[in-house]
Short mmCIF file of C-alpha atoms in Angstrom, two decimals:
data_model
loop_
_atom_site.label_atom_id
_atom_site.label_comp_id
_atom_site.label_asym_id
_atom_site.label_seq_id
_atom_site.Cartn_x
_atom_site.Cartn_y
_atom_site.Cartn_z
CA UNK Y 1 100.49 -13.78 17.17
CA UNK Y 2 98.38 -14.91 20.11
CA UNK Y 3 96.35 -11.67 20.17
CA UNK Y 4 95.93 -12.40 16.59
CA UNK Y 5 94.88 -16.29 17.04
CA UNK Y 6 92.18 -14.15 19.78
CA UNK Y 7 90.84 -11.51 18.19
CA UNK Y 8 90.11 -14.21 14.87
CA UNK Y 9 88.51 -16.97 17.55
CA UNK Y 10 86.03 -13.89 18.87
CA UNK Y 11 84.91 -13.15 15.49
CA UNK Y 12 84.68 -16.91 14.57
CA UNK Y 13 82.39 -17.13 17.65
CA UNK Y 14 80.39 -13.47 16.73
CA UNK Y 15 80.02 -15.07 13.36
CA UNK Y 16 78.35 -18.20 14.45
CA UNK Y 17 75.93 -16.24 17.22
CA UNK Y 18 75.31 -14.14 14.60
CA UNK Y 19 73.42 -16.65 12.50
CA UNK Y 20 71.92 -18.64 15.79
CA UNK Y 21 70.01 -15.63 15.93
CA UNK Y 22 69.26 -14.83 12.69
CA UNK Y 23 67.87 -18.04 12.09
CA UNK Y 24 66.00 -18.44 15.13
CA UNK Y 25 64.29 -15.00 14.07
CA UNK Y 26 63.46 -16.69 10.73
CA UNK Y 27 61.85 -19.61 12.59
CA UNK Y 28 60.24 -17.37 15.08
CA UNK Y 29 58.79 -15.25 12.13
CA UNK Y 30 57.24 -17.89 10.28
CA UNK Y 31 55.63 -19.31 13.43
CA UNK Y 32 54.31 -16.09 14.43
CA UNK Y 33 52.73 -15.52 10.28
CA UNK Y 34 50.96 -19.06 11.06
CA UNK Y 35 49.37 -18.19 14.23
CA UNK Y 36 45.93 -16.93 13.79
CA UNK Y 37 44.87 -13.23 14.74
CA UNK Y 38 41.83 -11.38 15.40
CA UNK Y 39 42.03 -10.08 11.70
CA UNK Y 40 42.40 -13.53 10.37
CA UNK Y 41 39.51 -15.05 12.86
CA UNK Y 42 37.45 -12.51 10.89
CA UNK Y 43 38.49 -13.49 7.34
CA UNK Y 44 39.36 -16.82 7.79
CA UNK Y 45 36.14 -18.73 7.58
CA UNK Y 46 35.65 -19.71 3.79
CA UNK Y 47 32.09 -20.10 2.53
CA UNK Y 48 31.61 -23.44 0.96
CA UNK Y 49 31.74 -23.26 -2.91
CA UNK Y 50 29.12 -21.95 -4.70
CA UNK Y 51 27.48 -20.09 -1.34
CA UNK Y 52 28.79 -17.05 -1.97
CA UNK Y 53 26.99 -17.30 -5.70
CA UNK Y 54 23.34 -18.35 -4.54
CA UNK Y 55 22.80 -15.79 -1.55
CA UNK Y 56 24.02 -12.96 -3.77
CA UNK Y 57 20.83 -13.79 -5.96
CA UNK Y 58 18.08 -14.56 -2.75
CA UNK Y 59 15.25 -12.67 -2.26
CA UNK Y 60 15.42 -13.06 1.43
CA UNK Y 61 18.21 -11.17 4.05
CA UNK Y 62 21.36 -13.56 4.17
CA UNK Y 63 23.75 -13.18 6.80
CA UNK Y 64 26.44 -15.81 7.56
CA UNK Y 65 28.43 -15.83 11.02
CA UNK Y 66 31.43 -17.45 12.59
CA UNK Y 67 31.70 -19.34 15.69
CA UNK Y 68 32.20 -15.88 17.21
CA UNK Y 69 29.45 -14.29 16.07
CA UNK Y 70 31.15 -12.21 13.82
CA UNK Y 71 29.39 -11.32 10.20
CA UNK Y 72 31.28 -13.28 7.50
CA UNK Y 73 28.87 -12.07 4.79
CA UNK Y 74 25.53 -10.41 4.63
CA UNK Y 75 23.54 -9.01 1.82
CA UNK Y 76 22.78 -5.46 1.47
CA UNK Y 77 18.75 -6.35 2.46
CA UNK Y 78 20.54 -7.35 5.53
CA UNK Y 79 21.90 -3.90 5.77
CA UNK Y 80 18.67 -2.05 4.42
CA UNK Y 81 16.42 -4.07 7.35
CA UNK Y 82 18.69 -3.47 9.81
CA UNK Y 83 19.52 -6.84 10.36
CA UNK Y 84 23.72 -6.13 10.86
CA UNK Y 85 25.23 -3.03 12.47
CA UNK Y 86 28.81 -2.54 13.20
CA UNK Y 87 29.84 -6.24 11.68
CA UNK Y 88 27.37 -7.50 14.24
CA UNK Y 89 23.63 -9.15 13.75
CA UNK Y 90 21.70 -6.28 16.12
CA UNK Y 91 18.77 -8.65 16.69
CA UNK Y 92 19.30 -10.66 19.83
CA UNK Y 93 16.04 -13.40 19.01
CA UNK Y 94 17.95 -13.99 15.93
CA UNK Y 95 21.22 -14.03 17.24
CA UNK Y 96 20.59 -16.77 20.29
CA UNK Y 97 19.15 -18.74 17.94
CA UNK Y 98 22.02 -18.91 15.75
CA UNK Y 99 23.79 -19.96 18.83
CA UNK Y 100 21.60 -22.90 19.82
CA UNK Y 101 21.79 -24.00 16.01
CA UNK Y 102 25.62 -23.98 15.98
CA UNK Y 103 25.28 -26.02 19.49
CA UNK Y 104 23.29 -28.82 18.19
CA UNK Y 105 22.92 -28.78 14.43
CA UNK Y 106 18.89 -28.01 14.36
CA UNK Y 107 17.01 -26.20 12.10
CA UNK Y 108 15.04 -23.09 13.44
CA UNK Y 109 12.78 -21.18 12.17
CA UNK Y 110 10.49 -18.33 14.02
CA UNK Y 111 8.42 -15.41 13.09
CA UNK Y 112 9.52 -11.60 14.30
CA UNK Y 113 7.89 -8.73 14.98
CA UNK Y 114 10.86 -5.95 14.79
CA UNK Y 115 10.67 -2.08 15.31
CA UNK Y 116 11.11 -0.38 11.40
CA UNK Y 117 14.19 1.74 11.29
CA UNK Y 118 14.06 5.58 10.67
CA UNK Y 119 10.68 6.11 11.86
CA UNK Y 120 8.93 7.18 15.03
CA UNK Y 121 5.22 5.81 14.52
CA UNK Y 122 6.34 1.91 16.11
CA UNK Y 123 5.31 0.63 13.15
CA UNK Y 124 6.11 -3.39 13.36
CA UNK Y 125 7.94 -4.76 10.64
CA UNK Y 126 6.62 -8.79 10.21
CA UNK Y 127 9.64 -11.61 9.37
CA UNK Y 128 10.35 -14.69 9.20
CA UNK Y 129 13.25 -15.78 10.26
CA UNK Y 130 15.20 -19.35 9.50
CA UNK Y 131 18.80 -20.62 10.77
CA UNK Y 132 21.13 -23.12 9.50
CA UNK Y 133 24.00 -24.93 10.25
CA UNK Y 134 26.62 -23.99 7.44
CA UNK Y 135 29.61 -26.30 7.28
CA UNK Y 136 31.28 -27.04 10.82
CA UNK Y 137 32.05 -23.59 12.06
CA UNK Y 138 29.44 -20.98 10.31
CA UNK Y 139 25.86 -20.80 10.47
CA UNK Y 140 23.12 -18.71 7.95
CA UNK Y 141 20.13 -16.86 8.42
CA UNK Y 142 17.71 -16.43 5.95
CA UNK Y 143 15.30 -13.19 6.80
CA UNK Y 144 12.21 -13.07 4.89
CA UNK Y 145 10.02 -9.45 4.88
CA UNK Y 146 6.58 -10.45 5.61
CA UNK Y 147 5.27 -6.86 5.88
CA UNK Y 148 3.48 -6.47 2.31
CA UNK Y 149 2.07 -10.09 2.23
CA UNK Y 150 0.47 -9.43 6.08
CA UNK Y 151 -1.35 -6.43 5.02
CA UNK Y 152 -2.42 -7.96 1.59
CA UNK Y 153 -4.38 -10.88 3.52
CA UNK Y 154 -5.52 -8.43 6.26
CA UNK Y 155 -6.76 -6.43 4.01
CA UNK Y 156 -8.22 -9.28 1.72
CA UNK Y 157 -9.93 -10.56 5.16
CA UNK Y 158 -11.38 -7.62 6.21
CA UNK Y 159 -12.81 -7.05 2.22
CA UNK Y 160 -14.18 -10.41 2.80
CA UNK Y 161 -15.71 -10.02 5.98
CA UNK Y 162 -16.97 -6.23 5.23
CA UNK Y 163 -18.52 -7.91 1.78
CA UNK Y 164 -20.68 -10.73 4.06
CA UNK Y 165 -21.91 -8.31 6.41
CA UNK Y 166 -23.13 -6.37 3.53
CA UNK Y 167 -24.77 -8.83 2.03
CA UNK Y 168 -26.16 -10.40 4.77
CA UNK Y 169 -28.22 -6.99 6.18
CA UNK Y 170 -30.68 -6.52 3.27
CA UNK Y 171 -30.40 -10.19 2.80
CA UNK Y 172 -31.70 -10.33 6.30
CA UNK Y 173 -34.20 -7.44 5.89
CA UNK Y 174 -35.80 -9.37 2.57
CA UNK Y 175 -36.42 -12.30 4.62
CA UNK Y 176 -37.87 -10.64 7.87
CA UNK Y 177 -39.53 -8.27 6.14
CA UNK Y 178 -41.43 -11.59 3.57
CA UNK Y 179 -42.61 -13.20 6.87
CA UNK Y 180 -44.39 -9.81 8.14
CA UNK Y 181 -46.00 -9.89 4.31
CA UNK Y 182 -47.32 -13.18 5.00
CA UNK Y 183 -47.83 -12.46 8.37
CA UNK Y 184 -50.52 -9.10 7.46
CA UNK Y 185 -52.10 -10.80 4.61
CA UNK Y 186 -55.06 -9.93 5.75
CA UNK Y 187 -54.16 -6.66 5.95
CA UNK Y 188 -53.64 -4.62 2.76
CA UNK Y 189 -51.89 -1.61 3.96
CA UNK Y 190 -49.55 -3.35 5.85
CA UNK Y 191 -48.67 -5.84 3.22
CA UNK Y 192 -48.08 -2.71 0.69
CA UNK Y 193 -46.36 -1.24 3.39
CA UNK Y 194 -44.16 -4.16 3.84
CA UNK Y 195 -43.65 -4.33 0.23
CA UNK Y 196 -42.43 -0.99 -0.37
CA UNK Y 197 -39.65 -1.73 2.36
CA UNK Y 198 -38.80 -5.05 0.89
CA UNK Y 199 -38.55 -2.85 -2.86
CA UNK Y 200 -35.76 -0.10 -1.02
CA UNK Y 201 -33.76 -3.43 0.56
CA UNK Y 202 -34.08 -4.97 -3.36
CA UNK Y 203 -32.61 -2.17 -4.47
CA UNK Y 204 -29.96 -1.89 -1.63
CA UNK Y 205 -29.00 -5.63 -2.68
CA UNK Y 206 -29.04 -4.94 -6.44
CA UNK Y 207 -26.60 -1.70 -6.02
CA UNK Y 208 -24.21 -3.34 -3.97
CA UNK Y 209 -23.97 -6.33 -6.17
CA UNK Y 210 -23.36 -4.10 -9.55
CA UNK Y 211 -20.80 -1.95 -7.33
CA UNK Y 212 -18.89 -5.28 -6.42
CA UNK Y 213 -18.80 -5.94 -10.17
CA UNK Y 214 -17.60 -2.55 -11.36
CA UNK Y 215 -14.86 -2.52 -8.32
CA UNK Y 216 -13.29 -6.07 -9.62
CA UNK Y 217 -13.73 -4.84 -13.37
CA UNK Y 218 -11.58 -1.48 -12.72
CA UNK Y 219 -9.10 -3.16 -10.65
CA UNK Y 220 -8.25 -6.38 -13.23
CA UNK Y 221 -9.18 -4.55 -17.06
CA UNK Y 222 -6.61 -2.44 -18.25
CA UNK Y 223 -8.92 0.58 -19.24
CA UNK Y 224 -6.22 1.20 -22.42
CA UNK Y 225 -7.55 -1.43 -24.21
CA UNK Y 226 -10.88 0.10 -25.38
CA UNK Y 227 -9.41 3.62 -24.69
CA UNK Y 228 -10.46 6.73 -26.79
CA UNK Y 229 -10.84 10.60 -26.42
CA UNK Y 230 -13.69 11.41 -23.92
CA UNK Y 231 -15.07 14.65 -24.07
CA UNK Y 232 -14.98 16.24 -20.38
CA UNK Y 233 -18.70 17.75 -21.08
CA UNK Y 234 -19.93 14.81 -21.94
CA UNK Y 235 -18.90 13.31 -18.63
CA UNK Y 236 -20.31 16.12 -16.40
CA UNK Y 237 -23.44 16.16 -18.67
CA UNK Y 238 -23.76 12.71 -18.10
CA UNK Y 239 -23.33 12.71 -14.21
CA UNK Y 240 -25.62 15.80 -13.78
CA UNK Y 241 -28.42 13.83 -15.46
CA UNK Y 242 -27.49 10.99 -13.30
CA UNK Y 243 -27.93 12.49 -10.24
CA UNK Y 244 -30.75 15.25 -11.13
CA UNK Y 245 -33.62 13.57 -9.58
CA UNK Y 246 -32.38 13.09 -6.00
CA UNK Y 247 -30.99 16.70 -6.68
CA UNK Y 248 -34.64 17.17 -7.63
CA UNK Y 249 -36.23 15.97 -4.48
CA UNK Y 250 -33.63 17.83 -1.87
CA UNK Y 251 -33.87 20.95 -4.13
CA UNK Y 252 -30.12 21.05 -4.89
CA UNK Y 253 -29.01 23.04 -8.08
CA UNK Y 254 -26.42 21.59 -9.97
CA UNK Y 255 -23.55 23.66 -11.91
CA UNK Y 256 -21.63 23.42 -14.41
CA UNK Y 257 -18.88 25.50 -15.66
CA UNK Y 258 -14.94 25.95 -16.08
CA UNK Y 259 -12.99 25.58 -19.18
CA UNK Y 260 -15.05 23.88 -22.32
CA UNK Y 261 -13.97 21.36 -25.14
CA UNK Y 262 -11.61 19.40 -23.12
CA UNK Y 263 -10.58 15.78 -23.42
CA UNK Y 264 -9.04 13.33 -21.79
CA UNK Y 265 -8.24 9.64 -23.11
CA UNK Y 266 -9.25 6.48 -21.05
CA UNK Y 267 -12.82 4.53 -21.15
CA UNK Y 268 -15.60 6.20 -21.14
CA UNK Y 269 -17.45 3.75 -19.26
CA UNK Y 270 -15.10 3.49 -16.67
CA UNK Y 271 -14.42 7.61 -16.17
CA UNK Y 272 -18.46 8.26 -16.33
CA UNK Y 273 -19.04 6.62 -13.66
CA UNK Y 274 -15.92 7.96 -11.55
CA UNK Y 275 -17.43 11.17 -12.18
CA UNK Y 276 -20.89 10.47 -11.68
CA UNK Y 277 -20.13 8.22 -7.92
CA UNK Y 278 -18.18 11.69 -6.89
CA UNK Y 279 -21.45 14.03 -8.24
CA UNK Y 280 -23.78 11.35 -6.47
CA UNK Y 281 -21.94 11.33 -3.23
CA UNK Y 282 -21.72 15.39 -3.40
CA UNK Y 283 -25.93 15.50 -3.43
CA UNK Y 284 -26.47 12.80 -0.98
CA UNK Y 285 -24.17 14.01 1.99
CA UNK Y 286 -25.81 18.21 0.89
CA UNK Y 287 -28.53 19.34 2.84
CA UNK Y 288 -31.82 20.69 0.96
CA UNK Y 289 -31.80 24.06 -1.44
CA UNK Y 290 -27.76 24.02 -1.05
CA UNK Y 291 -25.66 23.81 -4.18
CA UNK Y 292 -23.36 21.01 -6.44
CA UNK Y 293 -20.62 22.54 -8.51
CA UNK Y 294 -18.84 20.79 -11.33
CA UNK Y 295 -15.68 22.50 -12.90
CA UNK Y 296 -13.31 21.89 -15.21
CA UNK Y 297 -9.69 23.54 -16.17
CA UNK Y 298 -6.84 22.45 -18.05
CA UNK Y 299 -3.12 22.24 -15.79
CA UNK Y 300 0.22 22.88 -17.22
CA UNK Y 301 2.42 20.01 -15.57
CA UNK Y 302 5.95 19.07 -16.59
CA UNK Y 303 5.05 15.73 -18.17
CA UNK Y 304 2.16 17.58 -20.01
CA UNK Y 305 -0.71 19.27 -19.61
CA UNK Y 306 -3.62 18.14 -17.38
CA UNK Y 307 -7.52 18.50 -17.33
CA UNK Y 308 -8.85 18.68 -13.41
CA UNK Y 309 -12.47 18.23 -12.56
CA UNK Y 310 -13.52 19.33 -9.01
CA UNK Y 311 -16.20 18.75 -7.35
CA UNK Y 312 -17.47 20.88 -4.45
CA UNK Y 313 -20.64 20.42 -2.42
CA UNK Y 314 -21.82 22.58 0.76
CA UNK Y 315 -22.48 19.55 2.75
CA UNK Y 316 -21.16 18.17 6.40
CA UNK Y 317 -17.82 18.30 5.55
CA UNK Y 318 -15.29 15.44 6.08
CA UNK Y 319 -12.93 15.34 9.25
CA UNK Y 320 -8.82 14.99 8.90
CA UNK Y 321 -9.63 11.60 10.56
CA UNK Y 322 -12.03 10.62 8.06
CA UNK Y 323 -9.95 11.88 5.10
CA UNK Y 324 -7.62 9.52 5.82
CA UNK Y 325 -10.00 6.52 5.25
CA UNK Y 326 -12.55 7.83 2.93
CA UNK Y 327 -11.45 5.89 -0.01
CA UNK Y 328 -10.96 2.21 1.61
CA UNK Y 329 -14.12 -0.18 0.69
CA UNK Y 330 -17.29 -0.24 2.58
CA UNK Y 331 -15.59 2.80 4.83
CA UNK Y 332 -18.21 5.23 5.64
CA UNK Y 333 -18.06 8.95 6.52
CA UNK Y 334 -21.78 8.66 8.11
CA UNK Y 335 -23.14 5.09 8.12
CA UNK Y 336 -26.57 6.50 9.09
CA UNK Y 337 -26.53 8.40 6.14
CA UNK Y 338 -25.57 6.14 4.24
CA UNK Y 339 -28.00 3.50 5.13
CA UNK Y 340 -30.46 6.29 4.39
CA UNK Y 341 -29.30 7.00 0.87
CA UNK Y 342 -28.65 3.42 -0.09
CA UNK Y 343 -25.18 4.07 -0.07
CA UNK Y 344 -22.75 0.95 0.00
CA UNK Y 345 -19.30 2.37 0.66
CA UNK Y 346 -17.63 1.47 -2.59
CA UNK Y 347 -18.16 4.61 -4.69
CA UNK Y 348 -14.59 6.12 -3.73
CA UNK Y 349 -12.74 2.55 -3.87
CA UNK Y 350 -14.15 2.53 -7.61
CA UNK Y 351 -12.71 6.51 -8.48
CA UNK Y 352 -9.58 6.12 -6.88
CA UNK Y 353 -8.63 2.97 -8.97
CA UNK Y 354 -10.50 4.51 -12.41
CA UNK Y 355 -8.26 7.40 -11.89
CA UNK Y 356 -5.14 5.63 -11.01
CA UNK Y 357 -5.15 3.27 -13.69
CA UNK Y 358 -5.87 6.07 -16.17
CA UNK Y 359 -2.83 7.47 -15.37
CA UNK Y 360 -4.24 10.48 -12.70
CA UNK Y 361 -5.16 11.18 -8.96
CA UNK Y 362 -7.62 12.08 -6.94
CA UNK Y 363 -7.71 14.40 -4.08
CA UNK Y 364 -9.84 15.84 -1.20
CA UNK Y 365 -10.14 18.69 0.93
CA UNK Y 366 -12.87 19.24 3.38
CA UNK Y 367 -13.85 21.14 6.48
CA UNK Y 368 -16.65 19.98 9.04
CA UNK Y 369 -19.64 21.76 7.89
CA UNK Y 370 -18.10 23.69 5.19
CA UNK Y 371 -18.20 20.91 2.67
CA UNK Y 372 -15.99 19.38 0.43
CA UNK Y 373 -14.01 19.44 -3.10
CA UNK Y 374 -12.84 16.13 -4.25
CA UNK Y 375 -10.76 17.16 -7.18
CA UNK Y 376 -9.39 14.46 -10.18
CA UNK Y 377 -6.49 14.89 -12.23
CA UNK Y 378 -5.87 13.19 -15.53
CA UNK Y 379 -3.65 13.56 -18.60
CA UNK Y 380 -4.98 15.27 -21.36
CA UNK Y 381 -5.80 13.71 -24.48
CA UNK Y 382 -2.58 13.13 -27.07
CA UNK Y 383 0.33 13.02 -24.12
CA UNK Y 384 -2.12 11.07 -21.99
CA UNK Y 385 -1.41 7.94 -23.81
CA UNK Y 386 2.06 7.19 -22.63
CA UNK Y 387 1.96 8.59 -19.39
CA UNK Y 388 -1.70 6.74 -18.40
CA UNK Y 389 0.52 3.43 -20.30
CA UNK Y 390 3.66 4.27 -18.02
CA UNK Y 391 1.90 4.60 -14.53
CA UNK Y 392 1.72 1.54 -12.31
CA UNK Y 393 -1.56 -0.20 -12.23
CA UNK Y 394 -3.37 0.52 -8.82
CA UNK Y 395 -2.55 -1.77 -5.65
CA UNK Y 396 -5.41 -4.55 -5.25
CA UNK Y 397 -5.47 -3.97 -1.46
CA UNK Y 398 -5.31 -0.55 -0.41
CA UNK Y 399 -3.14 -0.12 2.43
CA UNK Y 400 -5.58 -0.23 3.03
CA UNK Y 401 -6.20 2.05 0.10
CA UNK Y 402 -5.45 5.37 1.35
CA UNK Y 403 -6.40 8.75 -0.01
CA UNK Y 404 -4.21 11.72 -0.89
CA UNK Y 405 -5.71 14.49 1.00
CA UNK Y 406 -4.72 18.21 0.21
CA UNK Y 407 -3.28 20.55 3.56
CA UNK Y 408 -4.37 24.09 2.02
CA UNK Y 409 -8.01 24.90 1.02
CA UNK Y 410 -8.38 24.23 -2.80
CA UNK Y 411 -8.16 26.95 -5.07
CA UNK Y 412 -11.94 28.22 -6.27
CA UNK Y 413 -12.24 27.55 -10.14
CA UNK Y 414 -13.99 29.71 -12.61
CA UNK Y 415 -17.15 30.56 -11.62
CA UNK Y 416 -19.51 27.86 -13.10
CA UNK Y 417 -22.68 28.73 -14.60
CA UNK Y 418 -25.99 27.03 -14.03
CA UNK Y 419 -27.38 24.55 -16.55
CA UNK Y 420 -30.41 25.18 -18.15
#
């Protein structure tokens, strides 16, 4: 009985342990489920209501971190610039001054230069850059790509700057060359001398002024408006006559051949004189008794069929450096040439953004002293409609305004046959 009376006391006690335990476990549990850990320090941090909402429709790069400089939420621009890698913000500028805003409260704001991702030319990309305090424990940064609206105004500023200077040099000439007239009044050789230099610098004024105005009509009229089917002879007939009296005077024949009765649908206003600044350009950088050729071929393409006019010159030739710049306003393969011809340096600007907003392109090859072939694409007539309505219209600055230049040699055309 007394072993009994034992044995039932031990288990009375075992019992009672039993549950000590299992309820200090319990307890211990659901302390241990209300401490913090470095999952929840991550997660924790609630954006305010209605945050969450407005940077998911921002423009700018949003990124939101914790006191520990963890990344709470960024947007996938974030991502895209660069901005967060690894659940991290990778730009230190930025980062410090989220610090010093979540010291004090302030406002910051700054402007970055950072290196572009994926490419090996250092290219700067421009931002602006703007940190907030965000409730007590998170702050946001608001990342703004400045890239595109730096190069617009640098590009705007040098138009504006390249536009004065042009002005102002036979501006200049008019009025130097006026007081030598009144100067050698007495002297009637000198005054008709004088004259005949102060009709070239007239005419210098008068070209660059029309050239302005045809460069801001193609780049603001949509040429689909007054669009129609334009023969292609009729274009090359019309920029051979344009051109066949300085082709006259340096003895340059000018061809003709290729593929007839094509057509192409734009303005005819607008294409003529893309055509005729490329024939122009093609006899004023020739030398004397060389040739002109203008051909034209229709393309199959997989959007439809295309008619290309090339032309190709025997003249100095164009470097690779050159290429690259050729069609950018006021730029100039050989400004002493060009000064001599009258030209102003906005023939090319005017092609590239006929052709663009018609739906084509316009490309170049060239070799120094071997001449040149500056070739335009554009949709043919009946198809060209929706693709020319379809294409994007061309950009205003031209990054700028770069030309597409060909790596291979182009490929000769039919033989063209001299006009009559």
């Amino acid at each position: 009985m007394d072993v009994n009376a034992a044995v039932a006391a031990a288990a009375a006690i075992a019992g009672v342990l039993t549950g000590v335990i299992a309820m200090l476990a319990f307890r211990w549990s659901e302390r241990d489920q209300k401490r913090p850990t470095r999952t929840s320090l991550h997660t924790d941090p609630v954006l305010p209501p209605g945050v969450d909402t407005v940077l998911s429709v921002l423009r700018s790069s949003a990124v939101v971190l914790d006191e520990g400089d963890i990344v709470v939420k960024a947007s996938s621009a974030a991502y895209a610039l660069g901005l967060v890698r690894g659940g991290k913000l990778a730009v230190e500028p930025m980062l410090q001054m989220a610090r010093d805003t979540r010291r004090d409260g302030e406002i910051r704001q700054v402007e970055l230069d950072l290196p572009r991702r994926g490419t090996g030319r250092g290219e700067a990309l421009a931002v602006s850059a703007r940190v907030a305090p965000l409730g007590s424990r998170l702050v946001l940064l608001l990342v703004e790509d400045l890239t595109e609206a730096r190069r617009i105004e640098a590009v705007r500023r040098d138009f504006v700057a390249n536009v004065s200077h042009e002005l102002k040099t036979p501006v200049g000439a008019l009025s130097l060359l006026s007081e030598a007239v009144m100067d050698a009044s007495d002297d009637p050789e000198a005054v008709q001398r004088f004259a005949g230099r102060m009709q070239i610098e007239a005419t210098r004024l008068t070209n660059l002024v029309q050239e302005l105005i045809d460069l801001s009509r193609v780049q603001n009229d949509d040429p689909l408006e007054d669009a129609e089917p334009v023969r292609v002879d009729e274009l090359v007939a019309e920029a051979i006559d344009r051109c066949r009296h300085q082709a006259g005077t340096k003895q340059i024949t000018m061809a003709a051949g290729g593929t007839a009765d094509l057509h192409v649908w734009g303005n005819r206003g607008q294409l003529a004189a893309a055509l005729g600044n490329l024939v122009e350009n093609a006899v004023n950088y020739s030398p004397a008794r060389t040739r002109v050729g203008i051909a034209a071929r229709r393309l199959s393409a997989p959007g439809g069929d295309m008619i290309e006019l090339a032309v190709t010159d025997q003249g100095i030739g164009i470097t690779d450096k050159d290429k690259e710049r050729i069609f950018e306003r006021f730029y100039r393969v050989d400004p002493a040439r060009s000064r001599a011809t009258g030209g102003t340096g906005l023939g090319l600007a005017i092609v590239k953004h006929v052709v663009a907003s018609h739906g084509g392109e316009v490309t170049v090859w060239s070799a120094e002293n071997q001449g040149s072939t500056f070739t335009v694409r554009l949709p043919e007539a009946g198809a060209a409609r929706d693709r020319a309505s379809q294409h994007p219209d061309p950009d205003l600055d031209d990054e700028a305004d770069r030309s597409t230049s060909e790596s291979s040699p182009y490929e000769p055309l039919p033989a063209p046959e001299v006009l009559p």
